[in-house]
PDB file of C-alpha atoms in Angstrom:
ATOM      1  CA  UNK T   1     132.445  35.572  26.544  1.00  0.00           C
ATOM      2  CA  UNK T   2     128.813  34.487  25.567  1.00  0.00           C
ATOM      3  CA  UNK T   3     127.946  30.938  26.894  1.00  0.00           C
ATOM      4  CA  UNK T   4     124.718  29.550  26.126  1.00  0.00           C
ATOM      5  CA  UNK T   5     122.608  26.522  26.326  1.00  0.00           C
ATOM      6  CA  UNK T   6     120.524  25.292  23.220  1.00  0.00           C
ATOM      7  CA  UNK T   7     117.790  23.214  22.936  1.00  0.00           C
ATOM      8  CA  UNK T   8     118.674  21.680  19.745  1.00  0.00           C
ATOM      9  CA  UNK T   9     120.777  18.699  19.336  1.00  0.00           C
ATOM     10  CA  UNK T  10     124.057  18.793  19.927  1.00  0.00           C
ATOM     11  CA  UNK T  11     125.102  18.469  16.514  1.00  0.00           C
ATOM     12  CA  UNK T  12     123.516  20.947  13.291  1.00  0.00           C
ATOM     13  CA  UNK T  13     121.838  19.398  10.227  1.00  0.00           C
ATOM     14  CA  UNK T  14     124.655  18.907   8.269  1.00  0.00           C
ATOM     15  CA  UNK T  15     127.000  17.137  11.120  1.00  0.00           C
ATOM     16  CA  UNK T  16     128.307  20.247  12.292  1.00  0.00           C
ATOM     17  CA  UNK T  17     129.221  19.785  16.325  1.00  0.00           C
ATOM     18  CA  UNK T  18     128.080  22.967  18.130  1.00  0.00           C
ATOM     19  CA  UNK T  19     132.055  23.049  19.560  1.00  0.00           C
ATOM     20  CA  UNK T  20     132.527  23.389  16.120  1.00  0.00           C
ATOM     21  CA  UNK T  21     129.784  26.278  15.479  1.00  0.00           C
ATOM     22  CA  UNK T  22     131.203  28.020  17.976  1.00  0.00           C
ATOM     23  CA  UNK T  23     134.659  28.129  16.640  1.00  0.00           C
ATOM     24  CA  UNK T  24     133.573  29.353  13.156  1.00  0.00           C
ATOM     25  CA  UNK T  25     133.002  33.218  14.216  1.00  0.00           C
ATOM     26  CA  UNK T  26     137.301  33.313  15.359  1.00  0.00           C
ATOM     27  CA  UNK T  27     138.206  31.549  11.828  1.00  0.00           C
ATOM     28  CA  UNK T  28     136.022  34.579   9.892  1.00  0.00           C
ATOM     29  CA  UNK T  29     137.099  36.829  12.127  1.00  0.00           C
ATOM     30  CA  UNK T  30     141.089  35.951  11.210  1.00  0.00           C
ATOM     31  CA  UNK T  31     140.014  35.716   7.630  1.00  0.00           C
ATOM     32  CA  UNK T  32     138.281  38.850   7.503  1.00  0.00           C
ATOM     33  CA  UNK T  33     141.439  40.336   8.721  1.00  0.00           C
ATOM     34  CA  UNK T  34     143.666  38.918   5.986  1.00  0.00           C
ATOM     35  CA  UNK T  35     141.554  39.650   2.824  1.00  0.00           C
ATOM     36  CA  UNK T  36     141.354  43.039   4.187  1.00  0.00           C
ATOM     37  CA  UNK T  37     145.304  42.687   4.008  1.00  0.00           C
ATOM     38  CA  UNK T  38     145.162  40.760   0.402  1.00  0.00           C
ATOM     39  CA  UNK T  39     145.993  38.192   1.721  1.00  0.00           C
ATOM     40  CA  UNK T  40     145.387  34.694  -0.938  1.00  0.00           C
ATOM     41  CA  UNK T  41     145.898  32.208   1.274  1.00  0.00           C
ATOM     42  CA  UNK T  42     146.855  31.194   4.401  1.00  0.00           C
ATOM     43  CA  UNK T  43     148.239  27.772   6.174  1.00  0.00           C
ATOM     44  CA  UNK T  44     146.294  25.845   8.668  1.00  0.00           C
ATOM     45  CA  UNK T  45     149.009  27.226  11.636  1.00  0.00           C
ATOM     46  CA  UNK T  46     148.927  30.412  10.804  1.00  0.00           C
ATOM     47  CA  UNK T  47     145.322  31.066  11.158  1.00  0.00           C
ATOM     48  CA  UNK T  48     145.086  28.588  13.622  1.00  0.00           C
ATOM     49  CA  UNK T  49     147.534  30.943  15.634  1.00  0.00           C
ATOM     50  CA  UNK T  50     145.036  34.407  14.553  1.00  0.00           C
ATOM     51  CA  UNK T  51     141.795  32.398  15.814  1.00  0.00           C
ATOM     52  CA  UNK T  52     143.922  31.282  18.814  1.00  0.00           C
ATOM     53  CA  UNK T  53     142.818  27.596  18.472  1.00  0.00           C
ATOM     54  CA  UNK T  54     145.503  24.991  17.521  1.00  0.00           C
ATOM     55  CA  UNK T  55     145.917  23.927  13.900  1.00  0.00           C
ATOM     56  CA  UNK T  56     144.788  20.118  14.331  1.00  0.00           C
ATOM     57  CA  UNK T  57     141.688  21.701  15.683  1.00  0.00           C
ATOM     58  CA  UNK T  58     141.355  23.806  12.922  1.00  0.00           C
ATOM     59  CA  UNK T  59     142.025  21.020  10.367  1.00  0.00           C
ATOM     60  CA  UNK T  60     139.297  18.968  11.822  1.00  0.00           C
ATOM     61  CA  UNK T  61     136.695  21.988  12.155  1.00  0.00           C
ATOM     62  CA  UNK T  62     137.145  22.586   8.221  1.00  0.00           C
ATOM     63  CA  UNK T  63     136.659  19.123   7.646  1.00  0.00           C
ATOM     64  CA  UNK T  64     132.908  19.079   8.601  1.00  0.00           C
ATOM     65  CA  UNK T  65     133.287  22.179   6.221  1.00  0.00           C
ATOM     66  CA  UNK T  66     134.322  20.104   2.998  1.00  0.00           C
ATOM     67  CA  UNK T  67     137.106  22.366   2.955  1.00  0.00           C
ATOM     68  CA  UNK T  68     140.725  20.213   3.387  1.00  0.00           C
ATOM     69  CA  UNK T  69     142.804  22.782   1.316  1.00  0.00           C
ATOM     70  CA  UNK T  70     145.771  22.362  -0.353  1.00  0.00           C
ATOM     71  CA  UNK T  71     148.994  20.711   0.697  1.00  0.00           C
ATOM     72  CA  UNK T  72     152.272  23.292   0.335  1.00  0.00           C
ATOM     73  CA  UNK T  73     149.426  26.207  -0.393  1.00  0.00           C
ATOM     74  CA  UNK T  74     147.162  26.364   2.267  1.00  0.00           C
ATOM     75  CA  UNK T  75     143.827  27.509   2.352  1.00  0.00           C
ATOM     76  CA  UNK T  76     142.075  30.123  -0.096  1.00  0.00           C
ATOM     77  CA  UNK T  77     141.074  32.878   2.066  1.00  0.00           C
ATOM     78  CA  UNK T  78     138.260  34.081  -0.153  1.00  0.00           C
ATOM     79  CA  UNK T  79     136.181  30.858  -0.193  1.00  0.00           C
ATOM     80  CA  UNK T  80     136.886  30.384   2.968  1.00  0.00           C
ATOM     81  CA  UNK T  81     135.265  33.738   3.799  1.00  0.00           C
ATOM     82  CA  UNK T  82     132.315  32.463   1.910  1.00  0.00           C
ATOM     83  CA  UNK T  83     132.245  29.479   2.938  1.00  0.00           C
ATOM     84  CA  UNK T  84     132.131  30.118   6.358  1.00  0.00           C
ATOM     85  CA  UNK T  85     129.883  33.070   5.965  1.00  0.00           C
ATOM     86  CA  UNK T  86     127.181  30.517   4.022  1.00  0.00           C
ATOM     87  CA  UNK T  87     127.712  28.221   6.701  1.00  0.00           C
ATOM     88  CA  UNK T  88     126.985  30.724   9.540  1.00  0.00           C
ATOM     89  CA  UNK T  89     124.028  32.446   7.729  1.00  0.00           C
ATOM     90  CA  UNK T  90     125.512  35.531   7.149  1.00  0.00           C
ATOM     91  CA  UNK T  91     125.111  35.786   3.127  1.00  0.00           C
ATOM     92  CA  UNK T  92     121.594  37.219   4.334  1.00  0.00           C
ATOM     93  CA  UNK T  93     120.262  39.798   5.522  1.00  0.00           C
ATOM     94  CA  UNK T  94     118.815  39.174   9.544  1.00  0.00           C
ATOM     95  CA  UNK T  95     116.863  41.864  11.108  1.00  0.00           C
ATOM     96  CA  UNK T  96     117.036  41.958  14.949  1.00  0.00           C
ATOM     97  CA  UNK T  97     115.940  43.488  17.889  1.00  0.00           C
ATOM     98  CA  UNK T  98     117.310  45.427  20.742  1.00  0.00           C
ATOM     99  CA  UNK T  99     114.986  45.343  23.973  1.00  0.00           C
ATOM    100  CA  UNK T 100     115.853  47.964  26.656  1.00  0.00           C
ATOM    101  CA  UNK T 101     117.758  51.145  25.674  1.00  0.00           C
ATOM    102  CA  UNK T 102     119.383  52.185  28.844  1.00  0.00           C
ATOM    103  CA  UNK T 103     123.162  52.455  28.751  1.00  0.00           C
ATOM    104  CA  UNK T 104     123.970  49.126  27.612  1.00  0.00           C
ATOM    105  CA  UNK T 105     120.838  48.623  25.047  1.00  0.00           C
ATOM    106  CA  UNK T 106     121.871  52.321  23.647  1.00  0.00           C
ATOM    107  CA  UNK T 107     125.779  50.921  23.507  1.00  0.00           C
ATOM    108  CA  UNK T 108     124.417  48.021  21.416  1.00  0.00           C
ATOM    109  CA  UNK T 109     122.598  49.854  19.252  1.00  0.00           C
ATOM    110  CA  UNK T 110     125.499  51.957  18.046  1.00  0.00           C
ATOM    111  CA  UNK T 111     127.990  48.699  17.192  1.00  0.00           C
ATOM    112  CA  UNK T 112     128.903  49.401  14.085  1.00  0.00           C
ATOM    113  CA  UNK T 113     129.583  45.685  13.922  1.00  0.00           C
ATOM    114  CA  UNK T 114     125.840  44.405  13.628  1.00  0.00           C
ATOM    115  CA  UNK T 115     125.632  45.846   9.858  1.00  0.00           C
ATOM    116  CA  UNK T 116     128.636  44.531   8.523  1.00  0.00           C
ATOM    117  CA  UNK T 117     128.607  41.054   9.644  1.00  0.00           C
ATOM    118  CA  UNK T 118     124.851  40.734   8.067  1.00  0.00           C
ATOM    119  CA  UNK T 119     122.800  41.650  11.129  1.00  0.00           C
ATOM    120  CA  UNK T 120     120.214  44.443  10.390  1.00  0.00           C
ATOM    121  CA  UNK T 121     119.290  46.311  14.023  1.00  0.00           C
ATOM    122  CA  UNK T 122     115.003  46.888  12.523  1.00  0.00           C
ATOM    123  CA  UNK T 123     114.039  48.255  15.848  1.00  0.00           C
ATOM    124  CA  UNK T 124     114.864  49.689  19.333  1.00  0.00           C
ATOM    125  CA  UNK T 125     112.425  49.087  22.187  1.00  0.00           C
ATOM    126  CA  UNK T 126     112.078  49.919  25.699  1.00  0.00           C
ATOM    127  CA  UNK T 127     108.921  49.944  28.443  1.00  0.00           C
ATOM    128  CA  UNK T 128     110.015  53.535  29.461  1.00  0.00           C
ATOM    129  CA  UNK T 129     107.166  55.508  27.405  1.00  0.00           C
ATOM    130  CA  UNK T 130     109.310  58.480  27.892  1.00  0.00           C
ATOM    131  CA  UNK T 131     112.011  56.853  25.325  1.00  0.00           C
ATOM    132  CA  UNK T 132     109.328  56.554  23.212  1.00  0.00           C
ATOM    133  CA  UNK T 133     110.602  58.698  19.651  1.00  0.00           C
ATOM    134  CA  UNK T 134     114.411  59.477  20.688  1.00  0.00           C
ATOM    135  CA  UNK T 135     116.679  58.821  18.154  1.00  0.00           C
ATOM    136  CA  UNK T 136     119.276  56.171  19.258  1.00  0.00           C
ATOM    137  CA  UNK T 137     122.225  55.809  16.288  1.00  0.00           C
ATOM    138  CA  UNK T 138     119.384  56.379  13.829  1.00  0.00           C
ATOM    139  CA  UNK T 139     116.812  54.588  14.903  1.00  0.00           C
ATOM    140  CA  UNK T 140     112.978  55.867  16.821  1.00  0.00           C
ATOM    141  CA  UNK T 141     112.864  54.206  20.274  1.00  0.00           C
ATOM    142  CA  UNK T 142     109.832  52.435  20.088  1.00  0.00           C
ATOM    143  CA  UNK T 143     107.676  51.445  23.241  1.00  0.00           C
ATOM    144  CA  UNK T 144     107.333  47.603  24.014  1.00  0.00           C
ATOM    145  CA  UNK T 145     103.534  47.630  23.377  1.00  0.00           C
ATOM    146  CA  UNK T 146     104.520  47.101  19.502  1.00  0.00           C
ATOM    147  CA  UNK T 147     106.939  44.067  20.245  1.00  0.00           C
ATOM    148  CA  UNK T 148     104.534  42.035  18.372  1.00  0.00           C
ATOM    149  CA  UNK T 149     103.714  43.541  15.527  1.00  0.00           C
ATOM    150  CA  UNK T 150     107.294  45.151  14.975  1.00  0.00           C
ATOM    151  CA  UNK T 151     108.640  41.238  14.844  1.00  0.00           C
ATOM    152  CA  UNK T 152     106.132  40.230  12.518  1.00  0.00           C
ATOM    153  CA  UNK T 153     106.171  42.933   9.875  1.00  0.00           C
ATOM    154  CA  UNK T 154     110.235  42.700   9.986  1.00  0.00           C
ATOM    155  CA  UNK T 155     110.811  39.112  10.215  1.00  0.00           C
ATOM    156  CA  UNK T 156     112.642  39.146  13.321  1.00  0.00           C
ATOM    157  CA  UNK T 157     114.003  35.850  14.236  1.00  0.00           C
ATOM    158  CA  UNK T 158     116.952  37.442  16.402  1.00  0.00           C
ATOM    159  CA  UNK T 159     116.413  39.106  19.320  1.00  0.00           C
ATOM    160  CA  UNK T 160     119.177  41.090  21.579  1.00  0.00           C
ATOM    161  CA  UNK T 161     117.558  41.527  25.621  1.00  0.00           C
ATOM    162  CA  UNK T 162     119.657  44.279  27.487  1.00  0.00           C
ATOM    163  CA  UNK T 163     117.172  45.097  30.183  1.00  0.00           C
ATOM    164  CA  UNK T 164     117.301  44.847  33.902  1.00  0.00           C
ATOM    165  CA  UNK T 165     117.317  41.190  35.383  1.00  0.00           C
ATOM    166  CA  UNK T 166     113.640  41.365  36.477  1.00  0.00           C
ATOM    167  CA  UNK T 167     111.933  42.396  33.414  1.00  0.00           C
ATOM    168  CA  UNK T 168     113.826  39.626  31.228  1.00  0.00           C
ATOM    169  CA  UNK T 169     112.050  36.644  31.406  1.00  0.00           C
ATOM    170  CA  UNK T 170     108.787  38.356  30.452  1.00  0.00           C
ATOM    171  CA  UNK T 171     110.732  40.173  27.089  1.00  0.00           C
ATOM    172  CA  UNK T 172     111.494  36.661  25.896  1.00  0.00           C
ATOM    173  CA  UNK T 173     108.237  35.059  26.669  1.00  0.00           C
ATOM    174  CA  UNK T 174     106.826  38.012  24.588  1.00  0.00           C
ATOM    175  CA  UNK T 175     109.945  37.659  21.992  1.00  0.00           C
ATOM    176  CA  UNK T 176     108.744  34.334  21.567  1.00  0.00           C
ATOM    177  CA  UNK T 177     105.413  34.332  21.756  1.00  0.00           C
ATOM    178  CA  UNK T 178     105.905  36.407  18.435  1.00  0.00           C
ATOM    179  CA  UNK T 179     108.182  33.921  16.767  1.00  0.00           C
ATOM    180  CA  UNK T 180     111.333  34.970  18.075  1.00  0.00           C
ATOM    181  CA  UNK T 181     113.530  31.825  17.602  1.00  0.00           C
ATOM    182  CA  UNK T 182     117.200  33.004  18.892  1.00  0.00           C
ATOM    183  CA  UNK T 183     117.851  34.905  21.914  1.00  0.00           C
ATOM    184  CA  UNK T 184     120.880  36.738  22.857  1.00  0.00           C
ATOM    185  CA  UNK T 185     120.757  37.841  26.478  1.00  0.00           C
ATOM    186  CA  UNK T 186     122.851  40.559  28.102  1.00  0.00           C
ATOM    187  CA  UNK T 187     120.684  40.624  31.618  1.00  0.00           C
ATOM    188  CA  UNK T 188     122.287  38.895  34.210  1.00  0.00           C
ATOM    189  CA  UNK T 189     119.549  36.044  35.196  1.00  0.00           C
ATOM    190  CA  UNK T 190     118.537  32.733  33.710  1.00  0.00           C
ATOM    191  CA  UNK T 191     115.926  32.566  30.798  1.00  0.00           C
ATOM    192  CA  UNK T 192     113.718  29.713  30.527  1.00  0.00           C
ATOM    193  CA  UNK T 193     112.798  29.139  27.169  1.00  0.00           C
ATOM    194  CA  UNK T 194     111.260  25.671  25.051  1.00  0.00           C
ATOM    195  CA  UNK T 195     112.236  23.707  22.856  1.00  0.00           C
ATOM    196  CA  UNK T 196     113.186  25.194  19.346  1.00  0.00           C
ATOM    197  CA  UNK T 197     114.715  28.212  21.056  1.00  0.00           C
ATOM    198  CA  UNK T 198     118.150  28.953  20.926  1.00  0.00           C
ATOM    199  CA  UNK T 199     119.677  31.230  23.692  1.00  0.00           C
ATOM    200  CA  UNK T 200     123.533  32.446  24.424  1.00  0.00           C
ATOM    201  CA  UNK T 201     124.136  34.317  27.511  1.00  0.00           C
ATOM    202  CA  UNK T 202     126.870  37.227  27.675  1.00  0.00           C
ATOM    203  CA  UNK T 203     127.383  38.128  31.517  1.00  0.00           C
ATOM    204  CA  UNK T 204     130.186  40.810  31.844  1.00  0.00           C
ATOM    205  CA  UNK T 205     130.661  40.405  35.574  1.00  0.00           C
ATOM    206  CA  UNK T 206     131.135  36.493  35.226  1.00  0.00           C
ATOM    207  CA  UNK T 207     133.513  36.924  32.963  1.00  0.00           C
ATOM    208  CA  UNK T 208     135.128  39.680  35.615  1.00  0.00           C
ATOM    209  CA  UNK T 209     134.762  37.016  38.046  1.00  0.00           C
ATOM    210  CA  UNK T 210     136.893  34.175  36.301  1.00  0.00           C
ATOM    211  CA  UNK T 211     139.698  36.737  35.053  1.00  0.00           C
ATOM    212  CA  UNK T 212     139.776  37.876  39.164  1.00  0.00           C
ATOM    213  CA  UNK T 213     140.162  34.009  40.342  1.00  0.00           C
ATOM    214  CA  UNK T 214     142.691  33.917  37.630  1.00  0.00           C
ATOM    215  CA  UNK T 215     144.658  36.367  39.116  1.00  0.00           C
ATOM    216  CA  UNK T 216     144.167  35.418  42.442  1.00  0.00           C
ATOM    217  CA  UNK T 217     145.537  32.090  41.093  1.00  0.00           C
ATOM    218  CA  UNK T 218     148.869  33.936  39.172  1.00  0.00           C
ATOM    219  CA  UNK T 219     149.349  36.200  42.700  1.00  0.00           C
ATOM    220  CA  UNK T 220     149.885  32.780  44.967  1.00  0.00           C
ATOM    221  CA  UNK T 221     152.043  31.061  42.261  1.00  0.00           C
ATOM    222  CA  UNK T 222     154.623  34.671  42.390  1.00  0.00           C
ATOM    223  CA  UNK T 223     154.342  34.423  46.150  1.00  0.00           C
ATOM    224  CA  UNK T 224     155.020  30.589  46.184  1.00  0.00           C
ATOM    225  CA  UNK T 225     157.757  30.653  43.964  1.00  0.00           C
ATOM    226  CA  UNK T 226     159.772  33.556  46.490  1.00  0.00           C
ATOM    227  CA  UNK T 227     161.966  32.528  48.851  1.00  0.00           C
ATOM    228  CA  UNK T 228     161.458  33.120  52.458  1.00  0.00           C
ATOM    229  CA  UNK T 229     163.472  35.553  54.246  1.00  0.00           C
ATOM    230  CA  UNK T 230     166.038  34.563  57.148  1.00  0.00           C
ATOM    231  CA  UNK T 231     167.354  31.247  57.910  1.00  0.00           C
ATOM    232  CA  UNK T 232     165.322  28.607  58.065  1.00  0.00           C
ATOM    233  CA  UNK T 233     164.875  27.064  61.469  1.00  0.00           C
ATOM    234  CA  UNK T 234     166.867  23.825  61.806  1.00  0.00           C
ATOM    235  CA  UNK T 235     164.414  20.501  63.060  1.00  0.00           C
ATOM    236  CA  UNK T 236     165.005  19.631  66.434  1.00  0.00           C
ATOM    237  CA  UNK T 237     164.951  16.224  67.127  1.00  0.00           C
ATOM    238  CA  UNK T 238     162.289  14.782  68.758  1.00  0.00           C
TER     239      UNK T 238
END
């Protein structure tokens, strides 16, 4: 769902593609899943099959890894949990922040998910000063005025924009203005951001828009494929 543009090269530090990057989140995901199951280990088609990716792929992504496994075994699924984890940056603790606690912002802040995949949610802010104090799964609302110093004394690096379109652009140039770094942004607009500054873009009604053309697509294919009623007119010749 979240597509993104990023103004760092195309490949990480260590010779990681980004294509690649991208794909580690499904592998950890399917991992996840079978040491929860106690699971040892796993073949490269199987959990090529889980992440939905095919196994060549797979092979290939765990190369840049350092991780080939083992031939009539498989792959351990415990390293590669921490491996992959390492890799991603998730064997740390990252605190983020949530900007604009309307519906969505409030639906955020309550995904259980954040904590146990290492993301720490250290504040909740919005420019409504009548928000300003309500608990929101846990946490004070606090008003935007303390952006700034909320990001420095926590460390933020993350942050998470769910506010209207028009007030977007000016959250991040205030995110990073305080050393914001990585941007995930749920409003539907464009962000313009420099260099250094990493943004992915999740836009629900895009993704509503590509599923409809797909089954616009799968409705003329059924009505193409039936047969038209009545005899067919014979060609008269000319």
């Amino acid at each position: 769902m979240a597509t993104g543009r990023s103004h760092r090269p195309a490949t990480r530090s260590r010779g990681i593609p980004e294509a690649t990057v991208a794909r580690l989140p499904l592998y950890l995901r399917a991992l996840t899943a079978l040491s929860e199951r106690s699971v040892p280990t796993v073949s490269s088609e199987e959990l090529a099959a889980a992440a939905g990716v095919n196994s060549a792929k797979l092979r290939k992504d765990f190369s840049y890894l350092g991780s080939y496994g083992t031939r009539g075994v498989g792959y351990d699924v415990e390293y590669l949990v921490y491996q992959i984890s390492r890799e991603l940056g998730l064997t740390q603790d990252w605190p983020v922040v949530i900007v604009g606690i309307g519906n969505l912002g409030a639906a955020l802040a309550n995904y259980g998910g954040f904590a146990s995949r290492g993301f720490r949610v250290a504040a909740l802010l919005d420019a409504d000063a009548s928000l300003a104090g309500r608990l929101v799964a846990g946490l004070p609302v606090r008003h935007i005025d303390e952006l700034e110093s909320i990001v420095a004394d926590n460390q933020v690096s993350i942050g998470v924009i769910a506010t209207p379109a028009g007030a977007a652009q000016e959250v991040t140039d205030r995110l990073v203005g305080a050393g914001v770094t990585s941007i995930l942004n749920f409003a539907p607009t464009v962000l313009s951001v420099p260099d250094g500054v990493d943004v992915r873009k999740v836009d629900l009604s895009i993704e509503l828009q590509i599923l409809a053309f797909h089954e616009q697509r799968k409705a003329g294919e059924t009505e193409g494929r039936q047969e038209p009623d009545g005899d067919v007119p014979a060609v008269m010749p000319a």
